[in-house]
Every structure is written in C-alpha cells, then in structure tokens.
Coordinates of C-alpha atoms in Angstrom, one line a residue:
Chain A
Q192 CA 123.8 114.9 136.1
K193 CA 125.7 116.2 133.1
E194 CA 128.6 118.0 134.5
V195 CA 131.1 120.3 132.9
E196 CA 134.1 121.2 134.9
Q197 CA 136.6 123.9 134.4
N198 CA 139.4 125.3 136.6
S199 CA 138.0 128.6 137.8
G200 CA 141.4 130.3 137.8
P201 CA 142.3 133.0 137.6
L202 CA 144.9 132.1 135.0
S203 CA 147.5 134.8 134.5
V204 CA 149.9 134.8 131.6
P205 CA 152.3 137.4 130.1
E206 CA 151.6 138.9 126.7
G207 CA 152.9 136.7 123.9
A208 CA 152.7 133.4 125.9
I209 CA 150.4 130.5 125.3
A210 CA 147.3 130.3 127.5
S211 CA 145.9 126.8 128.1
L212 CA 142.3 126.4 129.3
N213 CA 140.9 123.0 130.2
C214 CA 137.5 121.4 130.5
T215 CA 136.3 117.9 131.4
Y216 CA 132.8 116.6 131.0
S217 CA 131.0 113.7 132.6
D218 CA 128.8 112.3 129.7
R219 CA 131.0 110.0 127.7
G220 CA 128.6 110.1 124.7
S221 CA 128.7 113.9 124.3
Q222 CA 128.8 115.0 120.7
S223 CA 129.6 118.6 120.3
F224 CA 131.8 121.1 122.3
F225 CA 132.1 124.8 122.4
W226 CA 134.3 127.5 123.8
Y227 CA 132.7 130.9 124.5
R228 CA 134.5 134.1 125.5
Q229 CA 132.8 136.5 127.9
Y230 CA 134.2 139.9 128.6
S231 CA 133.2 141.5 131.9
G232 CA 129.7 142.9 131.8
K233 CA 129.1 141.4 128.3
S234 CA 127.4 138.4 126.9
P235 CA 129.1 135.2 125.9
E236 CA 130.3 134.9 122.3
L237 CA 131.3 131.8 120.5
I238 CA 135.0 131.5 119.6
M239 CA 135.4 127.8 118.7
S240 CA 133.4 124.6 118.2
I241 CA 134.7 121.1 117.8
Y242 CA 133.0 117.8 117.1
S243 CA 135.7 115.2 116.5
N244 CA 138.8 114.0 118.2
G245 CA 142.0 116.0 117.5
D246 CA 142.8 119.6 117.0
K247 CA 141.0 122.4 115.3
E248 CA 142.8 125.7 114.6
D249 CA 141.3 129.1 114.0
G250 CA 143.9 131.9 113.9
R251 CA 145.5 132.1 117.4
F252 CA 143.0 129.7 118.9
T253 CA 143.3 125.9 118.9
A254 CA 140.6 123.6 120.3
Q255 CA 141.7 120.1 121.3
L256 CA 139.3 117.2 121.9
N257 CA 140.0 113.8 123.4
K258 CA 136.7 111.9 123.8
A259 CA 138.4 108.9 125.4
S260 CA 139.6 111.1 128.2
Q261 CA 136.5 113.3 128.2
Y262 CA 138.6 116.3 127.9
V263 CA 138.5 119.5 125.7
S264 CA 141.0 122.3 125.8
L265 CA 141.5 125.7 124.3
L266 CA 145.0 127.0 123.5
I267 CA 145.5 130.7 122.8
R268 CA 148.8 131.4 121.2
D269 CA 150.6 134.8 121.3
S270 CA 148.2 135.9 124.0
Q271 CA 147.2 139.6 124.0
P272 CA 145.8 141.8 126.8
S273 CA 142.6 141.9 124.7
D274 CA 142.2 138.1 125.4
S275 CA 141.6 138.9 129.1
A276 CA 138.1 137.5 129.7
T277 CA 136.3 134.6 131.2
Y278 CA 136.2 131.5 128.9
L279 CA 133.2 129.2 129.1
C280 CA 133.3 125.6 128.0
A281 CA 129.9 124.2 126.8
V282 CA 128.9 120.7 125.9
N283 CA 125.9 119.2 124.0
P284 CA 125.6 115.7 125.6
R285 CA 124.2 112.6 123.9
G286 CA 120.6 112.3 124.7
S287 CA 120.3 116.0 125.4
T288 CA 117.4 117.5 123.5
L289 CA 118.2 119.4 120.5
G290 CA 120.5 122.4 121.0
R291 CA 120.6 122.3 124.8
L292 CA 124.0 123.1 126.2
Y293 CA 125.6 122.5 129.6
F294 CA 128.1 125.1 130.6
G295 CA 131.1 125.1 132.9
R296 CA 131.5 127.9 135.4
G297 CA 134.3 129.5 133.3
T298 CA 138.0 130.2 133.7
Q299 CA 139.1 133.8 134.1
L300 CA 142.1 134.6 132.0
T301 CA 144.3 137.7 132.5
V302 CA 147.0 138.5 130.0
W303 CA 149.4 141.1 131.4
P304 CA 151.6 143.4 129.2
Chain B
D173 CA 121.8 142.5 110.2
A174 CA 120.1 139.7 112.1
E175 CA 120.3 140.1 115.9
I176 CA 119.0 139.2 119.3
T177 CA 117.8 141.9 121.6
Q178 CA 116.7 142.0 125.2
S179 CA 114.7 144.5 127.1
P180 CA 115.0 146.1 129.5
R181 CA 118.7 146.1 130.0
H182 CA 118.4 147.0 133.7
K183 CA 115.4 146.5 136.0
I184 CA 114.9 147.1 139.6
T185 CA 111.7 145.7 141.2
E186 CA 110.3 144.8 144.5
T187 CA 109.7 141.4 146.1
G188 CA 106.3 140.0 145.1
R189 CA 105.9 141.9 141.8
Q190 CA 105.4 140.2 138.5
V191 CA 108.2 141.0 136.0
T192 CA 108.5 140.2 132.3
L193 CA 111.8 140.2 130.5
A194 CA 111.7 140.4 126.7
C195 CA 113.8 138.6 124.2
H196 CA 113.5 139.1 120.4
Q197 CA 115.6 137.6 117.6
T198 CA 115.5 138.3 113.9
W199 CA 117.4 135.2 112.7
N200 CA 114.2 133.1 112.5
H201 CA 115.8 130.5 114.7
N202 CA 113.6 127.8 116.1
N203 CA 115.5 127.3 119.3
M204 CA 115.5 129.9 122.1
F205 CA 116.9 129.7 125.6
W206 CA 116.8 131.7 128.8
Y207 CA 119.8 131.5 131.3
R208 CA 120.7 133.2 134.5
Q209 CA 124.2 133.9 135.4
D210 CA 125.4 134.2 139.0
L211 CA 128.8 134.3 140.6
G212 CA 130.0 130.9 141.4
H213 CA 127.2 129.2 139.4
G214 CA 128.0 130.0 135.8
L215 CA 125.2 129.9 133.2
R216 CA 122.1 128.0 134.3
L217 CA 119.3 127.1 132.0
I218 CA 115.8 128.4 133.1
H219 CA 113.5 127.5 130.2
Y220 CA 113.9 126.7 126.5
S221 CA 111.7 126.4 123.4
Y222 CA 112.2 124.5 120.2
G223 CA 109.4 126.2 118.3
V224 CA 106.1 128.0 118.5
H225 CA 104.0 126.8 121.3
D226 CA 106.8 124.6 122.6
T227 CA 108.3 125.3 126.0
N228 CA 110.5 123.2 128.3
K229 CA 111.8 123.5 131.9
G230 CA 115.5 123.8 132.5
E231 CA 117.4 123.2 135.7
V232 CA 116.3 126.3 137.6
S233 CA 112.7 126.8 136.3
D234 CA 110.9 127.3 139.7
G235 CA 109.3 130.8 139.8
Y236 CA 109.7 131.4 136.1
S237 CA 107.5 130.9 133.1
V238 CA 107.8 131.4 129.3
S239 CA 105.4 131.3 126.4
R240 CA 106.2 131.1 122.6
S241 CA 103.5 132.6 120.4
N242 CA 105.8 133.3 117.5
T243 CA 109.2 132.4 116.2
E244 CA 110.9 135.8 117.1
D245 CA 110.0 136.2 120.8
L246 CA 110.4 134.3 124.1
P247 CA 109.4 136.5 127.0
L248 CA 110.4 135.3 130.5
T249 CA 108.0 136.0 133.4
L250 CA 108.8 136.0 137.1
E251 CA 105.4 135.5 138.6
S252 CA 106.3 136.8 142.0
A253 CA 109.8 138.2 142.2
A254 CA 112.1 137.1 145.0
S255 CA 115.4 138.4 146.1
S256 CA 117.0 135.1 145.1
Q257 CA 116.1 136.0 141.5
T258 CA 118.4 138.9 141.5
S259 CA 120.8 138.0 138.6
V260 CA 121.9 138.7 135.1
Y261 CA 119.6 137.0 132.6
F262 CA 120.7 136.0 129.1
C263 CA 118.5 135.0 126.2
A264 CA 120.0 132.9 123.4
S265 CA 118.9 131.4 120.1
S266 CA 120.2 128.7 117.8
E267 CA 119.1 127.1 114.6
S268 CA 120.3 123.6 115.2
M269 CA 122.4 121.5 117.6
D270 CA 125.0 124.1 117.2
T271 CA 126.0 127.6 118.0
Q272 CA 123.9 129.6 120.4
Y273 CA 123.9 133.4 119.9
F274 CA 123.4 135.4 123.1
G275 CA 121.6 138.6 123.7
P276 CA 123.2 141.5 125.6
G277 CA 121.6 140.5 128.9
T278 CA 119.3 142.0 131.5
R279 CA 120.5 142.9 134.9
L280 CA 117.6 142.4 137.4
T281 CA 117.6 143.5 141.0
V282 CA 114.8 142.4 143.3
L283 CA 114.6 144.5 146.5

C-alpha cells in the first residue's frame, strides 16, 4: 500500500503569515513529488514539483523535500485570502508505472484578512 | 491553446443505467487518467492508459471500464450505475512521469 498522508486541517492563518502544509509518504523509494491546489468546485492545478532533497522556491511558494524522513512540505509566504483552497500532495513512487500518482486527502487552508 | 475537456459537466442518472463520461485532450499526451473525488477519500484512481489500446485498472475500478481508440480520448463507462458511484469525476493527462493536467470535472448523481 503506497500511502500519502496529510493533515486534513482546516489550517487557518492570517493574511501575511506563513502557511505550512505537510505531507508524509510510505514508499521510501519515491522519486517525484507534487503539490496541487484545488479551489472549491474546481479541478486540481499544479503549483510545485520537487524531485531532489532540499528546497525549491517559486515566488511565494517553497517546497521542501526530505527523503530520509519521507517528508515533503509546502510553505506559502505572505499568505493571501486568494490562497484559501485545499492543497493536495501527490507522490510518484518507485516501481509505480509511468506517470501514476498517489494523492493525499488534502489540507484545507483558510487565509483570513 | 491545448486543453483537456470533459463532458457532460453535470449528469443525473438512475440506478442501473449505463453512463459514459467523455474526456478529450489536445496536448497529444500519451498518458490519461480517470479519478473520482469524494469527501473523506481524496482523489482515487479508477483507470488509466499509457497509449492507444492500452488500459489499466486503478484502485477503484469495479463497475467502470475505459477504452482508448485514439490519443485524444479516454471515455469512462459505468456499465450499471449505482448510488455509490455518485461522485465528482476528473480526467487528467500527462506526457511523462511528471505533471498531470486535470479537466474541469463531471459531477455525477445516481438516483
């Protein structure tokens, strides 16, 4: 069983704060990791991908990967009300057939003004 | 612009009827996926395809089938709809072991 676990939340932060979203995965050999954002009633959209240990920054978003701890996180700096959404962690495990992803259940984030 | 579309966007059907949900992508991606999303379960993979005439079962494939006769389309068929199949269905495509692009979703209600 290839499991991807996220805190379901809801996570609530004030505007301008840093939001920290966490994800753990069970397959130690997992190779690629993704964060998707899903607004209510909409489809998931990719916001970050990360493949190697360390940090990857893209604007206000930073993805952090620690393969030894089987942990991937997403930091959102200077959070805005428009960041309020559900964030899905997805993992492509080693041995998984090409392109197949396993998703966590998502963390609901609310940014209040 | 390349895109992925799903139709219908909303569907109400009765128990026992056959239903087909369409998915069409214009990226020329080889990989296509069908998911269902339910409260408390997240996204669960139903079927997927890595190319024409290739289909594979996902974790919740019972009661569903797909066929891939061309690169652009992967229709999902519910052979005999059940109330437990009331859900939001998402189609996605990708070129490689990388980003999946999702369609807008189909909300299916089985009465």
